[in-house]
Amino acid sequence: MPVQLTPTLREALAGTSRPLAGIWVCSGSPLVAEIVAGSGIDWLLIDQEHGPSQLESTLRQLQAVAAYPRHPRRACAVGRRGDDQAGARPWRAEPSRADGVLGGAGPRRRARRALPAVRYPPRGVRGVGSALARSARWNRVEDYLMNTDRYVSLFVQIETVDGVEAAAEIAATDGVDGVFVGPSDLAASMGLIGQQTHSDVTAAVRRAFEAVRSAGKPVGVNAFDPAVAQSYLDAGATFVLVGADVALLARSTEALAARYVPAANRDARPSY
């Protein structure tokens, strides 16, 4: 019986008139991913760069979130790879079927390398194995190989000064569905490490926004400070990561400790 796949992040963005709010899932935990998916948030980013997620744990997270309401049916799950993993070989979590792929993009050539990794020949170099993988539901998706572009959205990340300067070209790259700006690494590339809300950094983010929008592509960003997130939304961001699972847990537990535990007893450092 043919299976219908859920919409990609590209389709979710095209089908709404409001920005989409997301949560960064970097714990690697299917349980945490499921809790976040059931929150009503629009989309999730399953991080394979900063957290412990690998292929099998990413698969478990995707399975955990699959049954939850999304825009319009469940939270879009986007997988992220680091810059050094974005283009040389197929993105290995794709066979698990995330709703989108987020890869690094500095110079335009890196954005060009990301496309072949998620496309079949002759357009790309992705290995043909739809009968063996969850992406095509083990060949239960009718004409999957012929229509694969419908089922994978490719977003690339800008997080360097060079990337900002090349933002328009990167966004216009064939096959790129949108651009995500990373203020933390951008700040580091500007000599302002740890200062992602510095006025020079936020100005650079806005320049990238303008360039990407001029190319007709959606642009996103991560901003865990509500005021900064709102300022980026006002500047035209169409999808924003407004929190991260581990950061939310850390800050919430700290707040509870501050309320109920005397300061002298709150030393949470490991004993080793």
PDB file of C-alpha atoms in Angstrom:
ATOM      1  CA  MET A   1       0.000   0.000   0.000  1.00  0.00           C
ATOM      2  CA  PRO A   2       1.540   3.375  -1.034  1.00  0.00           C
ATOM      3  CA  VAL A   3       2.697   5.622   1.807  1.00  0.00           C
ATOM      4  CA  GLN A   4       2.388   9.421   1.836  1.00  0.00           C
ATOM      5  CA  LEU A   5       5.330  11.240   3.425  1.00  0.00           C
ATOM      6  CA  THR A   6       4.795  14.309   5.559  1.00  0.00           C
ATOM      7  CA  PRO A   7       5.715  17.764   4.203  1.00  0.00           C
ATOM      8  CA  THR A   8       9.287  19.022   4.358  1.00  0.00           C
ATOM      9  CA  LEU A   9      10.375  22.184   6.143  1.00  0.00           C
ATOM     10  CA  ARG A  10      10.464  23.863   2.730  1.00  0.00           C
ATOM     11  CA  GLU A  11       6.778  23.080   2.264  1.00  0.00           C
ATOM     12  CA  ALA A  12       5.908  24.086   5.821  1.00  0.00           C
ATOM     13  CA  LEU A  13       7.495  27.503   5.286  1.00  0.00           C
ATOM     14  CA  ALA A  14       5.774  27.948   1.936  1.00  0.00           C
ATOM     15  CA  GLY A  15       2.414  27.007   3.427  1.00  0.00           C
ATOM     16  CA  THR A  16       2.263  29.569   6.220  1.00  0.00           C
ATOM     17  CA  SER A  17       2.167  33.341   6.526  1.00  0.00           C
ATOM     18  CA  ARG A  18       3.849  33.422   9.929  1.00  0.00           C
ATOM     19  CA  PRO A  19       7.392  32.646  11.107  1.00  0.00           C
ATOM     20  CA  LEU A  20       8.011  29.139  12.439  1.00  0.00           C
ATOM     21  CA  ALA A  21       9.486  28.690  15.924  1.00  0.00           C
ATOM     22  CA  GLY A  22      11.820  25.794  16.593  1.00  0.00           C
ATOM     23  CA  ILE A  23      13.722  24.040  19.357  1.00  0.00           C
ATOM     24  CA  TRP A  24      17.296  22.809  19.066  1.00  0.00           C
ATOM     25  CA  VAL A  25      17.493  19.159  20.190  1.00  0.00           C
ATOM     26  CA  CYS A  26      21.101  18.304  20.979  1.00  0.00           C
ATOM     27  CA  SER A  27      20.721  15.904  23.913  1.00  0.00           C
ATOM     28  CA  GLY A  28      20.606  12.922  21.553  1.00  0.00           C
ATOM     29  CA  SER A  29      17.662  11.578  23.555  1.00  0.00           C
ATOM     30  CA  PRO A  30      14.557  10.210  21.766  1.00  0.00           C
ATOM     31  CA  LEU A  31      12.600  10.806  24.967  1.00  0.00           C
ATOM     32  CA  VAL A  32      13.550  14.487  25.044  1.00  0.00           C
ATOM     33  CA  ALA A  33      12.875  14.842  21.306  1.00  0.00           C
ATOM     34  CA  GLU A  34       9.420  13.348  21.840  1.00  0.00           C
ATOM     35  CA  ILE A  35       8.685  15.710  24.724  1.00  0.00           C
ATOM     36  CA  VAL A  36       9.680  18.686  22.579  1.00  0.00           C
ATOM     37  CA  ALA A  37       7.663  17.438  19.594  1.00  0.00           C
ATOM     38  CA  GLY A  38       4.557  17.251  21.768  1.00  0.00           C
ATOM     39  CA  SER A  39       4.943  20.826  22.971  1.00  0.00           C
ATOM     40  CA  GLY A  40       3.233  22.415  19.969  1.00  0.00           C
ATOM     41  CA  ILE A  41       6.494  23.860  18.598  1.00  0.00           C
ATOM     42  CA  ASP A  42       6.678  24.177  14.796  1.00  0.00           C
ATOM     43  CA  TRP A  43       9.961  22.422  14.108  1.00  0.00           C
ATOM     44  CA  LEU A  44      12.923  20.642  15.680  1.00  0.00           C
ATOM     45  CA  LEU A  45      16.595  20.711  14.807  1.00  0.00           C
ATOM     46  CA  ILE A  46      18.265  17.395  15.645  1.00  0.00           C
ATOM     47  CA  ASP A  47      21.912  18.334  16.086  1.00  0.00           C
ATOM     48  CA  GLN A  48      24.663  15.980  14.959  1.00  0.00           C
ATOM     49  CA  GLU A  49      27.454  18.498  15.466  1.00  0.00           C
ATOM     50  CA  HIS A  50      27.406  19.667  19.077  1.00  0.00           C
ATOM     51  CA  GLY A  51      25.603  16.762  20.711  1.00  0.00           C
ATOM     52  CA  PRO A  52      26.039  12.973  20.873  1.00  0.00           C
ATOM     53  CA  SER A  53      23.557  12.135  18.082  1.00  0.00           C
ATOM     54  CA  GLN A  54      24.798   9.655  15.506  1.00  0.00           C
ATOM     55  CA  LEU A  55      22.939   7.761  12.801  1.00  0.00           C
ATOM     56  CA  GLU A  56      21.128   5.281  15.044  1.00  0.00           C
ATOM     57  CA  SER A  57      20.203   7.800  17.748  1.00  0.00           C
ATOM     58  CA  THR A  58      19.001  10.233  15.078  1.00  0.00           C
ATOM     59  CA  LEU A  59      16.776   7.491  13.663  1.00  0.00           C
ATOM     60  CA  ARG A  60      15.322   6.866  17.123  1.00  0.00           C
ATOM     61  CA  GLN A  61      14.625  10.575  17.580  1.00  0.00           C
ATOM     62  CA  LEU A  62      12.877  10.800  14.200  1.00  0.00           C
ATOM     63  CA  GLN A  63      10.764   7.788  15.060  1.00  0.00           C
ATOM     64  CA  ALA A  64       9.880   9.319  18.432  1.00  0.00           C
ATOM     65  CA  VAL A  65       8.629  12.598  16.947  1.00  0.00           C
ATOM     66  CA  ALA A  66       6.854  11.040  13.952  1.00  0.00           C
ATOM     67  CA  ALA A  67       3.441  10.702  15.590  1.00  0.00           C
ATOM     68  CA  TYR A  68       3.142  14.236  16.952  1.00  0.00           C
ATOM     69  CA  PRO A  69       1.107  17.171  15.565  1.00  0.00           C
ATOM     70  CA  ARG A  70       3.086  19.349  13.219  1.00  0.00           C
ATOM     71  CA  HIS A  71       2.695  22.262  10.852  1.00  0.00           C
ATOM     72  CA  PRO A  72       0.265  21.195   9.608  1.00  0.00           C
ATOM     73  CA  ARG A  73       0.649  17.699  11.044  1.00  0.00           C
ATOM     74  CA  ARG A  74       3.765  17.367  13.182  1.00  0.00           C
ATOM     75  CA  ALA A  75       6.922  19.217  14.107  1.00  0.00           C
ATOM     76  CA  CYS A  76       9.316  19.278  11.175  1.00  0.00           C
ATOM     77  CA  ALA A  77      12.542  17.518  12.123  1.00  0.00           C
ATOM     78  CA  VAL A  78      15.655  18.955  10.514  1.00  0.00           C
ATOM     79  CA  GLY A  79      19.031  17.257  10.831  1.00  0.00           C
ATOM     80  CA  ARG A  80      22.184  19.329  11.161  1.00  0.00           C
ATOM     81  CA  ARG A  81      25.735  18.436  10.202  1.00  0.00           C
ATOM     82  CA  GLY A  82      28.868  20.432  10.898  1.00  0.00           C
ATOM     83  CA  ASP A  83      30.752  22.330   8.181  1.00  0.00           C
ATOM     84  CA  ASP A  84      33.388  19.624   7.903  1.00  0.00           C
ATOM     85  CA  GLN A  85      30.708  16.987   7.290  1.00  0.00           C
ATOM     86  CA  ALA A  86      28.431  18.828   4.890  1.00  0.00           C
ATOM     87  CA  GLY A  87      29.608  18.055   1.410  1.00  0.00           C
ATOM     88  CA  ALA A  88      32.162  15.355   0.817  1.00  0.00           C
ATOM     89  CA  ARG A  89      29.788  12.399   1.137  1.00  0.00           C
ATOM     90  CA  PRO A  90      26.044  11.776   1.423  1.00  0.00           C
ATOM     91  CA  TRP A  91      24.514  13.035   4.645  1.00  0.00           C
ATOM     92  CA  ARG A  92      24.143   9.698   6.441  1.00  0.00           C
ATOM     93  CA  ALA A  93      21.007  10.539   8.428  1.00  0.00           C
ATOM     94  CA  GLU A  94      19.060  11.241   5.227  1.00  0.00           C
ATOM     95  CA  PRO A  95      18.124   7.561   4.772  1.00  0.00           C
ATOM     96  CA  SER A  96      16.392   7.904   8.153  1.00  0.00           C
ATOM     97  CA  ARG A  97      14.190  10.610   6.595  1.00  0.00           C
ATOM     98  CA  ALA A  98      14.449  13.919   8.341  1.00  0.00           C
ATOM     99  CA  ASP A  99      12.167  16.585   6.876  1.00  0.00           C
ATOM    100  CA  GLY A 100      15.162  18.683   5.966  1.00  0.00           C
ATOM    101  CA  VAL A 101      18.942  18.778   5.989  1.00  0.00           C
ATOM    102  CA  LEU A 102      20.994  21.658   7.382  1.00  0.00           C
ATOM    103  CA  GLY A 103      24.595  21.719   6.201  1.00  0.00           C
ATOM    104  CA  GLY A 104      27.390  24.236   6.477  1.00  0.00           C
ATOM    105  CA  ALA A 105      28.010  26.860   3.821  1.00  0.00           C
ATOM    106  CA  GLY A 106      30.900  29.264   3.867  1.00  0.00           C
ATOM    107  CA  PRO A 107      32.007  30.116   0.352  1.00  0.00           C
ATOM    108  CA  ARG A 108      29.444  29.311  -2.319  1.00  0.00           C
ATOM    109  CA  ARG A 109      31.429  26.226  -3.343  1.00  0.00           C
ATOM    110  CA  ARG A 110      30.536  24.598  -0.007  1.00  0.00           C
ATOM    111  CA  ALA A 111      26.855  25.220  -0.624  1.00  0.00           C
ATOM    112  CA  ARG A 112      27.297  23.599  -4.024  1.00  0.00           C
ATOM    113  CA  ARG A 113      28.885  20.547  -2.395  1.00  0.00           C
ATOM    114  CA  ALA A 114      25.910  20.072  -0.079  1.00  0.00           C
ATOM    115  CA  LEU A 115      23.415  19.539  -2.902  1.00  0.00           C
ATOM    116  CA  PRO A 116      24.917  16.354  -4.421  1.00  0.00           C
ATOM    117  CA  ALA A 117      25.006  14.768  -0.965  1.00  0.00           C
ATOM    118  CA  VAL A 118      21.192  14.724  -0.760  1.00  0.00           C
ATOM    119  CA  ARG A 119      20.310  14.085  -4.419  1.00  0.00           C
ATOM    120  CA  TYR A 120      20.436  10.967  -6.557  1.00  0.00           C
ATOM    121  CA  PRO A 121      22.461  10.784  -9.800  1.00  0.00           C
ATOM    122  CA  PRO A 122      22.735  12.437 -12.207  1.00  0.00           C
ATOM    123  CA  ARG A 123      22.147  15.515 -10.048  1.00  0.00           C
ATOM    124  CA  GLY A 124      23.954  14.150  -7.011  1.00  0.00           C
ATOM    125  CA  VAL A 125      25.954  11.318  -5.501  1.00  0.00           C
ATOM    126  CA  ARG A 126      23.511   9.937  -2.942  1.00  0.00           C
ATOM    127  CA  GLY A 127      23.584   6.152  -2.867  1.00  0.00           C
ATOM    128  CA  VAL A 128      20.513   4.506  -4.403  1.00  0.00           C
ATOM    129  CA  GLY A 129      18.956   2.207  -1.819  1.00  0.00           C
ATOM    130  CA  SER A 130      15.348   3.236  -1.364  1.00  0.00           C
ATOM    131  CA  ALA A 131      14.264  -0.374  -0.853  1.00  0.00           C
ATOM    132  CA  LEU A 132      16.564  -0.582   2.168  1.00  0.00           C
ATOM    133  CA  ALA A 133      15.883   2.664   4.004  1.00  0.00           C
ATOM    134  CA  ARG A 134      13.280   4.498   6.044  1.00  0.00           C
ATOM    135  CA  SER A 135      13.457   7.552   3.757  1.00  0.00           C
ATOM    136  CA  ALA A 136      11.303   5.750   1.162  1.00  0.00           C
ATOM    137  CA  ARG A 137       9.577   3.626   3.805  1.00  0.00           C
ATOM    138  CA  TRP A 138      11.262   0.565   2.310  1.00  0.00           C
ATOM    139  CA  ASN A 139       9.889   1.263  -1.183  1.00  0.00           C
ATOM    140  CA  ARG A 140       6.376   1.964   0.071  1.00  0.00           C
ATOM    141  CA  VAL A 141       6.480   5.550  -1.226  1.00  0.00           C
ATOM    142  CA  GLU A 142       5.307   5.439  -4.815  1.00  0.00           C
ATOM    143  CA  ASP A 143       7.842   6.741  -7.384  1.00  0.00           C
ATOM    144  CA  TYR A 144      10.184   7.868  -4.596  1.00  0.00           C
ATOM    145  CA  LEU A 145      13.292   7.707  -6.775  1.00  0.00           C
ATOM    146  CA  MET A 146      11.661   9.805  -9.498  1.00  0.00           C
ATOM    147  CA  ASN A 147      10.345  12.419  -7.064  1.00  0.00           C
ATOM    148  CA  THR A 148      13.026  12.530  -4.425  1.00  0.00           C
ATOM    149  CA  ASP A 149      13.412  16.324  -4.627  1.00  0.00           C
ATOM    150  CA  ARG A 150       9.909  16.602  -3.146  1.00  0.00           C
ATOM    151  CA  TYR A 151      10.946  14.685  -0.058  1.00  0.00           C
ATOM    152  CA  VAL A 152      14.193  16.398   0.936  1.00  0.00           C
ATOM    153  CA  SER A 153      14.687  20.087   1.637  1.00  0.00           C
ATOM    154  CA  LEU A 154      18.213  21.483   1.819  1.00  0.00           C
ATOM    155  CA  PHE A 155      19.060  24.426   4.048  1.00  0.00           C
ATOM    156  CA  VAL A 156      22.589  25.727   4.386  1.00  0.00           C
ATOM    157  CA  GLN A 157      24.122  27.628   7.266  1.00  0.00           C
ATOM    158  CA  ILE A 158      26.036  30.896   7.178  1.00  0.00           C
ATOM    159  CA  GLU A 159      28.222  31.497  10.224  1.00  0.00           C
ATOM    160  CA  THR A 160      31.321  33.364   9.038  1.00  0.00           C
ATOM    161  CA  VAL A 161      32.110  36.850   7.764  1.00  0.00           C
ATOM    162  CA  ASP A 162      32.871  35.386   4.330  1.00  0.00           C
ATOM    163  CA  GLY A 163      29.507  33.649   4.383  1.00  0.00           C
ATOM    164  CA  VAL A 164      27.687  36.898   5.092  1.00  0.00           C
ATOM    165  CA  GLU A 165      29.454  38.600   2.213  1.00  0.00           C
ATOM    166  CA  ALA A 166      28.501  35.740  -0.117  1.00  0.00           C
ATOM    167  CA  ALA A 167      24.970  35.308   1.281  1.00  0.00           C
ATOM    168  CA  ALA A 168      23.156  36.315  -1.896  1.00  0.00           C
ATOM    169  CA  GLU A 169      25.177  33.893  -4.018  1.00  0.00           C
ATOM    170  CA  ILE A 170      24.783  31.100  -1.490  1.00  0.00           C
ATOM    171  CA  ALA A 171      21.018  31.589  -1.324  1.00  0.00           C
ATOM    172  CA  ALA A 172      20.767  31.609  -5.114  1.00  0.00           C
ATOM    173  CA  THR A 173      22.624  28.290  -5.430  1.00  0.00           C
ATOM    174  CA  ASP A 174      20.564  25.727  -7.320  1.00  0.00           C
ATOM    175  CA  GLY A 175      18.871  23.327  -4.923  1.00  0.00           C
ATOM    176  CA  VAL A 176      19.256  25.437  -1.789  1.00  0.00           C
ATOM    177  CA  ASP A 177      15.812  25.879  -0.228  1.00  0.00           C
ATOM    178  CA  GLY A 178      16.770  28.347   2.485  1.00  0.00           C
ATOM    179  CA  VAL A 179      19.555  29.738   4.634  1.00  0.00           C
ATOM    180  CA  PHE A 180      20.098  29.603   8.372  1.00  0.00           C
ATOM    181  CA  VAL A 181      22.383  32.158  10.056  1.00  0.00           C
ATOM    182  CA  GLY A 182      24.433  31.110  13.103  1.00  0.00           C
ATOM    183  CA  PRO A 183      25.300  34.140  15.266  1.00  0.00           C
ATOM    184  CA  SER A 184      27.609  32.279  17.687  1.00  0.00           C
ATOM    185  CA  ASP A 185      30.169  31.146  15.131  1.00  0.00           C
ATOM    186  CA  LEU A 186      29.653  34.355  13.194  1.00  0.00           C
ATOM    187  CA  ALA A 187      30.627  36.286  16.322  1.00  0.00           C
ATOM    188  CA  ALA A 188      33.734  34.114  16.678  1.00  0.00           C
ATOM    189  CA  SER A 189      34.721  34.767  13.063  1.00  0.00           C
ATOM    190  CA  MET A 190      34.434  38.513  13.799  1.00  0.00           C
ATOM    191  CA  GLY A 191      36.759  38.301  16.805  1.00  0.00           C
ATOM    192  CA  LEU A 192      33.797  38.619  19.185  1.00  0.00           C
ATOM    193  CA  ILE A 193      33.541  35.051  20.489  1.00  0.00           C
ATOM    194  CA  GLY A 194      30.776  34.645  23.053  1.00  0.00           C
ATOM    195  CA  GLN A 195      29.205  37.968  22.052  1.00  0.00           C
ATOM    196  CA  GLN A 196      26.509  36.888  19.618  1.00  0.00           C
ATOM    197  CA  THR A 197      24.274  39.787  20.650  1.00  0.00           C
ATOM    198  CA  HIS A 198      27.002  42.396  20.005  1.00  0.00           C
ATOM    199  CA  SER A 199      25.677  45.155  17.776  1.00  0.00           C
ATOM    200  CA  ASP A 200      28.241  44.369  15.055  1.00  0.00           C
ATOM    201  CA  VAL A 201      27.159  40.725  15.027  1.00  0.00           C
ATOM    202  CA  THR A 202      23.436  41.446  14.897  1.00  0.00           C
ATOM    203  CA  ALA A 203      24.101  43.967  12.120  1.00  0.00           C
ATOM    204  CA  ALA A 204      25.926  41.268  10.138  1.00  0.00           C
ATOM    205  CA  VAL A 205      23.025  38.873  10.708  1.00  0.00           C
ATOM    206  CA  ARG A 206      20.628  41.457   9.318  1.00  0.00           C
ATOM    207  CA  ARG A 207      22.835  41.987   6.262  1.00  0.00           C
ATOM    208  CA  ALA A 208      22.664  38.257   5.621  1.00  0.00           C
ATOM    209  CA  PHE A 209      18.879  38.386   6.021  1.00  0.00           C
ATOM    210  CA  GLU A 210      18.598  41.098   3.387  1.00  0.00           C
ATOM    211  CA  ALA A 211      20.834  39.223   0.950  1.00  0.00           C
ATOM    212  CA  VAL A 212      18.996  35.931   1.341  1.00  0.00           C
ATOM    213  CA  ARG A 213      15.586  37.539   1.046  1.00  0.00           C
ATOM    214  CA  SER A 214      16.725  39.360  -2.090  1.00  0.00           C
ATOM    215  CA  ALA A 215      17.355  35.929  -3.582  1.00  0.00           C
ATOM    216  CA  GLY A 216      13.771  34.950  -2.752  1.00  0.00           C
ATOM    217  CA  LYS A 217      14.690  32.323  -0.159  1.00  0.00           C
ATOM    218  CA  PRO A 218      13.518  31.921   3.460  1.00  0.00           C
ATOM    219  CA  VAL A 219      16.049  32.845   6.123  1.00  0.00           C
ATOM    220  CA  GLY A 220      16.352  31.589   9.678  1.00  0.00           C
ATOM    221  CA  VAL A 221      18.495  32.135  12.759  1.00  0.00           C
ATOM    222  CA  ASN A 222      18.954  30.888  16.308  1.00  0.00           C
ATOM    223  CA  ALA A 223      18.274  33.339  19.141  1.00  0.00           C
ATOM    224  CA  PHE A 224      17.589  32.069  22.635  1.00  0.00           C
ATOM    225  CA  ASP A 225      17.112  35.551  24.122  1.00  0.00           C
ATOM    226  CA  PRO A 226      13.424  36.452  23.559  1.00  0.00           C
ATOM    227  CA  ALA A 227      14.190  40.102  22.852  1.00  0.00           C
ATOM    228  CA  VAL A 228      16.850  39.215  20.296  1.00  0.00           C
ATOM    229  CA  ALA A 229      14.584  36.590  18.725  1.00  0.00           C
ATOM    230  CA  GLN A 230      11.839  39.176  18.339  1.00  0.00           C
ATOM    231  CA  SER A 231      14.253  41.648  16.778  1.00  0.00           C
ATOM    232  CA  TYR A 232      15.233  39.046  14.191  1.00  0.00           C
ATOM    233  CA  LEU A 233      11.596  38.239  13.508  1.00  0.00           C
ATOM    234  CA  ASP A 234      10.981  41.958  12.989  1.00  0.00           C
ATOM    235  CA  ALA A 235      13.938  41.972  10.585  1.00  0.00           C
ATOM    236  CA  GLY A 236      12.350  39.285   8.426  1.00  0.00           C
ATOM    237  CA  ALA A 237      13.440  35.910   9.796  1.00  0.00           C
ATOM    238  CA  THR A 238      10.937  33.252   8.766  1.00  0.00           C
ATOM    239  CA  PHE A 239      12.132  30.406  11.005  1.00  0.00           C
ATOM    240  CA  VAL A 240      13.860  30.847  14.359  1.00  0.00           C
ATOM    241  CA  LEU A 241      15.314  28.451  16.906  1.00  0.00           C
ATOM    242  CA  VAL A 242      14.153  29.971  20.181  1.00  0.00           C
ATOM    243  CA  GLY A 243      15.653  27.464  22.612  1.00  0.00           C
ATOM    244  CA  ALA A 244      17.689  24.291  23.034  1.00  0.00           C
ATOM    245  CA  ASP A 245      16.667  21.245  25.031  1.00  0.00           C
ATOM    246  CA  VAL A 246      19.832  21.057  27.130  1.00  0.00           C
ATOM    247  CA  ALA A 247      19.924  24.808  27.752  1.00  0.00           C
ATOM    248  CA  LEU A 248      16.287  24.841  28.815  1.00  0.00           C
ATOM    249  CA  LEU A 249      16.940  21.980  31.223  1.00  0.00           C
ATOM    250  CA  ALA A 250      20.085  23.616  32.606  1.00  0.00           C
ATOM    251  CA  ARG A 251      18.484  27.013  33.210  1.00  0.00           C
ATOM    252  CA  SER A 252      15.257  25.564  34.607  1.00  0.00           C
ATOM    253  CA  THR A 253      17.029  23.302  37.084  1.00  0.00           C
ATOM    254  CA  GLU A 254      19.318  26.158  38.124  1.00  0.00           C
ATOM    255  CA  ALA A 255      16.272  28.319  38.791  1.00  0.00           C
ATOM    256  CA  LEU A 256      14.721  25.614  40.953  1.00  0.00           C
ATOM    257  CA  ALA A 257      17.984  25.132  42.824  1.00  0.00           C
ATOM    258  CA  ALA A 258      18.271  28.881  43.406  1.00  0.00           C
ATOM    259  CA  ARG A 259      14.758  28.920  44.834  1.00  0.00           C
ATOM    260  CA  TYR A 260      14.938  25.893  47.093  1.00  0.00           C
ATOM    261  CA  VAL A 261      18.612  25.220  47.922  1.00  0.00           C
ATOM    262  CA  PRO A 262      20.780  27.545  50.000  1.00  0.00           C
ATOM    263  CA  ALA A 263      23.625  29.050  47.975  1.00  0.00           C
ATOM    264  CA  ALA A 264      26.276  27.370  50.125  1.00  0.00           C
ATOM    265  CA  ASN A 265      24.856  23.944  49.210  1.00  0.00           C
ATOM    266  CA  ARG A 266      24.473  24.438  45.463  1.00  0.00           C
ATOM    267  CA  ASP A 267      27.914  23.309  44.294  1.00  0.00           C
ATOM    268  CA  ALA A 268      27.051  21.049  41.321  1.00  0.00           C
ATOM    269  CA  ARG A 269      30.649  20.442  40.216  1.00  0.00           C
ATOM    270  CA  PRO A 270      31.606  16.803  39.645  1.00  0.00           C
ATOM    271  CA  SER A 271      33.708  15.239  42.374  1.00  0.00           C
ATOM    272  CA  TYR A 272      36.447  13.855  40.097  1.00  0.00           C
TER     273      TYR A 272
END
